Amino acid sequence: AENIELNLAIILERQARYAEAILILRSMLRKHPDSAGYSKALARVLYASGRAIESIAIYTELFELGLKSDPGLAADAATSLSLIHFARGSEQEALCYSQYLVYLRKEAGSFSRHLRLLNGLGRSQMAVDAASVVTADIGVRQNPWVLTQVAAARIGAGDLTGASDIVTALIDR
């Protein structure tokens, strides 16, 4: 029965019938208050419905819970919190959660997204500095997505030679 309810909530969300989806998800959470999956779904629908503050509160609870017991949950919540804060213009919060994500996931995709965020916010030198420290740390030196972001950061920081070297190495692969 719960799968049917959850599927119905997802369908309602996709149809932009957010109020109905929220009612179903809240009902499911009353029955299963410890369900991170239902909480994530509710936070997602709340954000889609324009209720960002409520969404942030749920994702923040999930993030804190994840830090204590489930790094994957913390990483998922950090991803959502970074995106929401960025969309709301809260640069510092977006960067904070993005940085948490890099350290929780320690993989190229998360690091590439973090560098893209830094580049997008015009913090090129910060991206160059992060790349010089973190790439060795999490073993992403040869990842093309990361290298592309590092090249963009070097351009933004005024290091055209460094950017050219990276691009040349990418092309020669």
PDB file of C-alpha atoms in Angstrom, residues 11-170:
ATOM      1  CA  ILE A  11       2.532  11.236 -10.142  1.00  0.00           C
ATOM      2  CA  LEU A  12       0.748  14.147  -8.463  1.00  0.00           C
ATOM      3  CA  GLU A  13       4.076  15.964  -8.122  1.00  0.00           C
ATOM      4  CA  ARG A  14       4.785  15.503 -11.837  1.00  0.00           C
ATOM      5  CA  GLN A  15       1.337  16.909 -12.596  1.00  0.00           C
ATOM      6  CA  ALA A  16       2.146  19.939 -10.395  1.00  0.00           C
ATOM      7  CA  ARG A  17      -0.628  18.927  -7.992  1.00  0.00           C
ATOM      8  CA  TYR A  18       1.629  19.693  -5.079  1.00  0.00           C
ATOM      9  CA  ALA A  19      -0.963  20.183  -2.337  1.00  0.00           C
ATOM     10  CA  GLU A  20      -2.310  16.663  -2.896  1.00  0.00           C
ATOM     11  CA  ALA A  21       1.161  15.146  -3.058  1.00  0.00           C
ATOM     12  CA  ILE A  22       2.130  16.931   0.170  1.00  0.00           C
ATOM     13  CA  LEU A  23      -0.964  15.590   1.959  1.00  0.00           C
ATOM     14  CA  ILE A  24      -0.129  12.027   0.934  1.00  0.00           C
ATOM     15  CA  LEU A  25       3.535  12.340   1.918  1.00  0.00           C
ATOM     16  CA  ARG A  26       2.695  13.892   5.294  1.00  0.00           C
ATOM     17  CA  SER A  27       0.252  11.056   5.923  1.00  0.00           C
ATOM     18  CA  MET A  28       2.933   8.523   5.053  1.00  0.00           C
ATOM     19  CA  LEU A  29       5.389  10.236   7.399  1.00  0.00           C
ATOM     20  CA  ARG A  30       2.886  10.095  10.259  1.00  0.00           C
ATOM     21  CA  LYS A  31       2.854   6.314   9.797  1.00  0.00           C
ATOM     22  CA  HIS A  32       6.632   6.073   9.248  1.00  0.00           C
ATOM     23  CA  PRO A  33       8.264   9.095  10.937  1.00  0.00           C
ATOM     24  CA  ASP A  34      11.784   7.677  10.541  1.00  0.00           C
ATOM     25  CA  SER A  35      11.569   7.226   6.767  1.00  0.00           C
ATOM     26  CA  ALA A  36      14.315   9.305   5.183  1.00  0.00           C
ATOM     27  CA  GLY A  37      12.933   8.429   1.745  1.00  0.00           C
ATOM     28  CA  TYR A  38       9.512   9.875   2.514  1.00  0.00           C
ATOM     29  CA  SER A  39      11.134  12.934   4.106  1.00  0.00           C
ATOM     30  CA  LYS A  40      13.270  13.508   0.996  1.00  0.00           C
ATOM     31  CA  ALA A  41      10.200  13.175  -1.212  1.00  0.00           C
ATOM     32  CA  LEU A  42       8.277  15.651   0.932  1.00  0.00           C
ATOM     33  CA  ALA A  43      11.168  18.131   0.901  1.00  0.00           C
ATOM     34  CA  ARG A  44      11.417  17.859  -2.890  1.00  0.00           C
ATOM     35  CA  VAL A  45       7.669  18.466  -3.367  1.00  0.00           C
ATOM     36  CA  LEU A  46       7.651  21.348  -0.912  1.00  0.00           C
ATOM     37  CA  TYR A  47      10.474  23.006  -2.835  1.00  0.00           C
ATOM     38  CA  ALA A  48       8.726  22.424  -6.162  1.00  0.00           C
ATOM     39  CA  SER A  49       5.579  23.999  -4.716  1.00  0.00           C
ATOM     40  CA  GLY A  50       7.460  27.160  -3.737  1.00  0.00           C
ATOM     41  CA  ARG A  51       7.798  26.345  -0.049  1.00  0.00           C
ATOM     42  CA  ALA A  52      11.582  26.520   0.060  1.00  0.00           C
ATOM     43  CA  ILE A  53      11.902  27.337   3.773  1.00  0.00           C
ATOM     44  CA  GLU A  54       9.998  24.189   4.770  1.00  0.00           C
ATOM     45  CA  SER A  55      12.024  22.171   2.275  1.00  0.00           C
ATOM     46  CA  ILE A  56      15.311  23.532   3.649  1.00  0.00           C
ATOM     47  CA  ALA A  57      14.236  22.626   7.196  1.00  0.00           C
ATOM     48  CA  ILE A  58      13.596  18.997   6.222  1.00  0.00           C
ATOM     49  CA  TYR A  59      16.788  18.671   4.188  1.00  0.00           C
ATOM     50  CA  THR A  60      18.751  20.205   7.083  1.00  0.00           C
ATOM     51  CA  GLU A  61      17.311  17.620   9.495  1.00  0.00           C
ATOM     52  CA  LEU A  62      18.220  14.853   7.045  1.00  0.00           C
ATOM     53  CA  PHE A  63      21.724  16.282   6.637  1.00  0.00           C
ATOM     54  CA  GLU A  64      22.294  16.378  10.407  1.00  0.00           C
ATOM     55  CA  LEU A  65      20.869  12.882  10.835  1.00  0.00           C
ATOM     56  CA  GLY A  66      23.090  11.630   8.025  1.00  0.00           C
ATOM     57  CA  LEU A  67      26.211  13.142   9.572  1.00  0.00           C
ATOM     58  CA  LYS A  68      25.530  11.040  12.664  1.00  0.00           C
ATOM     59  CA  SER A  69      24.609   7.749  11.047  1.00  0.00           C
ATOM     60  CA  ASP A  70      24.442   7.682   7.234  1.00  0.00           C
ATOM     61  CA  PRO A  71      26.988   9.597   5.118  1.00  0.00           C
ATOM     62  CA  GLY A  72      25.017   8.788   1.944  1.00  0.00           C
ATOM     63  CA  LEU A  73      21.930  10.472   3.377  1.00  0.00           C
ATOM     64  CA  ALA A  74      24.039  13.460   4.450  1.00  0.00           C
ATOM     65  CA  ALA A  75      25.524  13.686   0.936  1.00  0.00           C
ATOM     66  CA  ASP A  76      22.078  13.541  -0.728  1.00  0.00           C
ATOM     67  CA  ALA A  77      20.779  16.258   1.593  1.00  0.00           C
ATOM     68  CA  ALA A  78      23.918  18.371   1.035  1.00  0.00           C
ATOM     69  CA  THR A  79      23.365  18.161  -2.733  1.00  0.00           C
ATOM     70  CA  SER A  80      19.786  19.399  -2.401  1.00  0.00           C
ATOM     71  CA  LEU A  81      20.681  22.096   0.117  1.00  0.00           C
ATOM     72  CA  SER A  82      23.493  23.399  -2.077  1.00  0.00           C
ATOM     73  CA  LEU A  83      21.191  23.609  -5.107  1.00  0.00           C
ATOM     74  CA  ILE A  84      18.355  25.255  -3.187  1.00  0.00           C
ATOM     75  CA  HIS A  85      20.612  27.816  -1.518  1.00  0.00           C
ATOM     76  CA  PHE A  86      22.244  28.614  -4.863  1.00  0.00           C
ATOM     77  CA  ALA A  87      18.828  29.116  -6.486  1.00  0.00           C
ATOM     78  CA  ARG A  88      17.824  31.412  -3.617  1.00  0.00           C
ATOM     79  CA  GLY A  89      21.008  33.483  -3.971  1.00  0.00           C
ATOM     80  CA  SER A  90      22.590  32.282  -0.719  1.00  0.00           C
ATOM     81  CA  GLU A  91      26.108  31.809  -2.059  1.00  0.00           C
ATOM     82  CA  GLN A  92      27.826  31.046   1.220  1.00  0.00           C
ATOM     83  CA  GLU A  93      25.350  28.345   2.195  1.00  0.00           C
ATOM     84  CA  ALA A  94      25.495  26.834  -1.302  1.00  0.00           C
ATOM     85  CA  LEU A  95      29.297  26.677  -1.116  1.00  0.00           C
ATOM     86  CA  CYS A  96      29.234  25.240   2.394  1.00  0.00           C
ATOM     87  CA  TYR A  97      26.977  22.326   1.466  1.00  0.00           C
ATOM     88  CA  SER A  98      28.824  21.789  -1.810  1.00  0.00           C
ATOM     89  CA  GLN A  99      32.092  21.496   0.131  1.00  0.00           C
ATOM     90  CA  TYR A 100      30.487  19.025   2.538  1.00  0.00           C
ATOM     91  CA  LEU A 101      29.385  16.972  -0.456  1.00  0.00           C
ATOM     92  CA  VAL A 102      32.949  16.768  -1.802  1.00  0.00           C
ATOM     93  CA  TYR A 103      34.208  15.400   1.491  1.00  0.00           C
ATOM     94  CA  LEU A 104      31.268  13.053   2.022  1.00  0.00           C
ATOM     95  CA  ARG A 105      31.313  11.516  -1.461  1.00  0.00           C
ATOM     96  CA  LYS A 106      34.991  11.874  -2.397  1.00  0.00           C
ATOM     97  CA  GLU A 107      34.320  11.293  -6.070  1.00  0.00           C
ATOM     98  CA  ALA A 108      34.882  13.153  -9.309  1.00  0.00           C
ATOM     99  CA  GLY A 109      31.258  14.115  -9.997  1.00  0.00           C
ATOM    100  CA  SER A 110      30.819  15.896  -6.673  1.00  0.00           C
ATOM    101  CA  PHE A 111      34.140  17.665  -6.992  1.00  0.00           C
ATOM    102  CA  SER A 112      33.421  18.726 -10.569  1.00  0.00           C
ATOM    103  CA  ARG A 113      30.048  20.185  -9.476  1.00  0.00           C
ATOM    104  CA  HIS A 114      31.780  22.043  -6.641  1.00  0.00           C
ATOM    105  CA  LEU A 115      34.324  23.551  -9.031  1.00  0.00           C
ATOM    106  CA  ARG A 116      31.500  24.484 -11.432  1.00  0.00           C
ATOM    107  CA  LEU A 117      29.718  26.257  -8.572  1.00  0.00           C
ATOM    108  CA  LEU A 118      32.892  28.147  -7.644  1.00  0.00           C
ATOM    109  CA  ASN A 119      33.436  29.119 -11.285  1.00  0.00           C
ATOM    110  CA  GLY A 120      29.790  30.160 -11.643  1.00  0.00           C
ATOM    111  CA  LEU A 121      30.088  32.404  -8.605  1.00  0.00           C
ATOM    112  CA  GLY A 122      33.194  34.044 -10.041  1.00  0.00           C
ATOM    113  CA  ARG A 123      35.511  32.488  -7.467  1.00  0.00           C
ATOM    114  CA  SER A 124      38.037  31.192  -9.962  1.00  0.00           C
ATOM    115  CA  GLN A 125      41.103  31.450  -7.759  1.00  0.00           C
ATOM    116  CA  MET A 126      39.277  29.573  -5.023  1.00  0.00           C
ATOM    117  CA  ALA A 127      38.506  26.825  -7.565  1.00  0.00           C
ATOM    118  CA  VAL A 128      42.160  26.683  -8.668  1.00  0.00           C
ATOM    119  CA  ASP A 129      43.276  26.437  -5.036  1.00  0.00           C
ATOM    120  CA  ALA A 130      40.709  23.745  -4.258  1.00  0.00           C
ATOM    121  CA  ALA A 131      41.769  21.762  -7.310  1.00  0.00           C
ATOM    122  CA  SER A 132      45.419  21.808  -6.309  1.00  0.00           C
ATOM    123  CA  VAL A 133      44.580  20.437  -2.858  1.00  0.00           C
ATOM    124  CA  VAL A 134      41.656  18.101  -3.463  1.00  0.00           C
ATOM    125  CA  THR A 135      42.538  16.408  -6.745  1.00  0.00           C
ATOM    126  CA  ALA A 136      45.362  14.441  -5.147  1.00  0.00           C
ATOM    127  CA  ASP A 137      43.241  13.832  -2.077  1.00  0.00           C
ATOM    128  CA  ILE A 138      40.370  12.079  -3.840  1.00  0.00           C
ATOM    129  CA  GLY A 139      42.206  10.740  -6.873  1.00  0.00           C
ATOM    130  CA  VAL A 140      40.517  12.685  -9.655  1.00  0.00           C
ATOM    131  CA  ARG A 141      43.584  14.155 -11.373  1.00  0.00           C
ATOM    132  CA  GLN A 142      42.762  12.631 -14.760  1.00  0.00           C
ATOM    133  CA  ASN A 143      38.975  13.046 -14.736  1.00  0.00           C
ATOM    134  CA  PRO A 144      37.959  15.090 -17.822  1.00  0.00           C
ATOM    135  CA  TRP A 145      35.010  16.773 -16.064  1.00  0.00           C
ATOM    136  CA  VAL A 146      37.227  17.940 -13.242  1.00  0.00           C
ATOM    137  CA  LEU A 147      39.981  19.025 -15.619  1.00  0.00           C
ATOM    138  CA  THR A 148      37.485  21.026 -17.691  1.00  0.00           C
ATOM    139  CA  GLN A 149      36.392  22.908 -14.572  1.00  0.00           C
ATOM    140  CA  VAL A 150      40.010  23.472 -13.531  1.00  0.00           C
ATOM    141  CA  ALA A 151      40.757  24.883 -16.998  1.00  0.00           C
ATOM    142  CA  ALA A 152      37.754  27.219 -16.697  1.00  0.00           C
ATOM    143  CA  ALA A 153      38.947  28.296 -13.248  1.00  0.00           C
ATOM    144  CA  ARG A 154      42.431  29.000 -14.584  1.00  0.00           C
ATOM    145  CA  ILE A 155      40.944  31.166 -17.350  1.00  0.00           C
ATOM    146  CA  GLY A 156      38.891  33.061 -14.754  1.00  0.00           C
ATOM    147  CA  ALA A 157      41.996  33.503 -12.596  1.00  0.00           C
ATOM    148  CA  GLY A 158      43.931  34.856 -15.582  1.00  0.00           C
ATOM    149  CA  ASP A 159      46.202  31.832 -16.047  1.00  0.00           C
ATOM    150  CA  LEU A 160      45.683  31.287 -19.766  1.00  0.00           C
ATOM    151  CA  THR A 161      48.862  29.225 -20.140  1.00  0.00           C
ATOM    152  CA  GLY A 162      47.770  26.803 -17.395  1.00  0.00           C
ATOM    153  CA  ALA A 163      44.308  26.552 -18.946  1.00  0.00           C
ATOM    154  CA  SER A 164      45.791  25.946 -22.385  1.00  0.00           C
ATOM    155  CA  ASP A 165      48.018  23.170 -21.030  1.00  0.00           C
ATOM    156  CA  ILE A 166      44.997  21.433 -19.488  1.00  0.00           C
ATOM    157  CA  VAL A 167      42.911  21.759 -22.645  1.00  0.00           C
ATOM    158  CA  THR A 168      45.774  20.470 -24.787  1.00  0.00           C
ATOM    159  CA  ALA A 169      46.170  17.454 -22.493  1.00  0.00           C
ATOM    160  CA  LEU A 170      42.424  16.784 -22.718  1.00  0.00           C
TER     161      LEU A 170
END
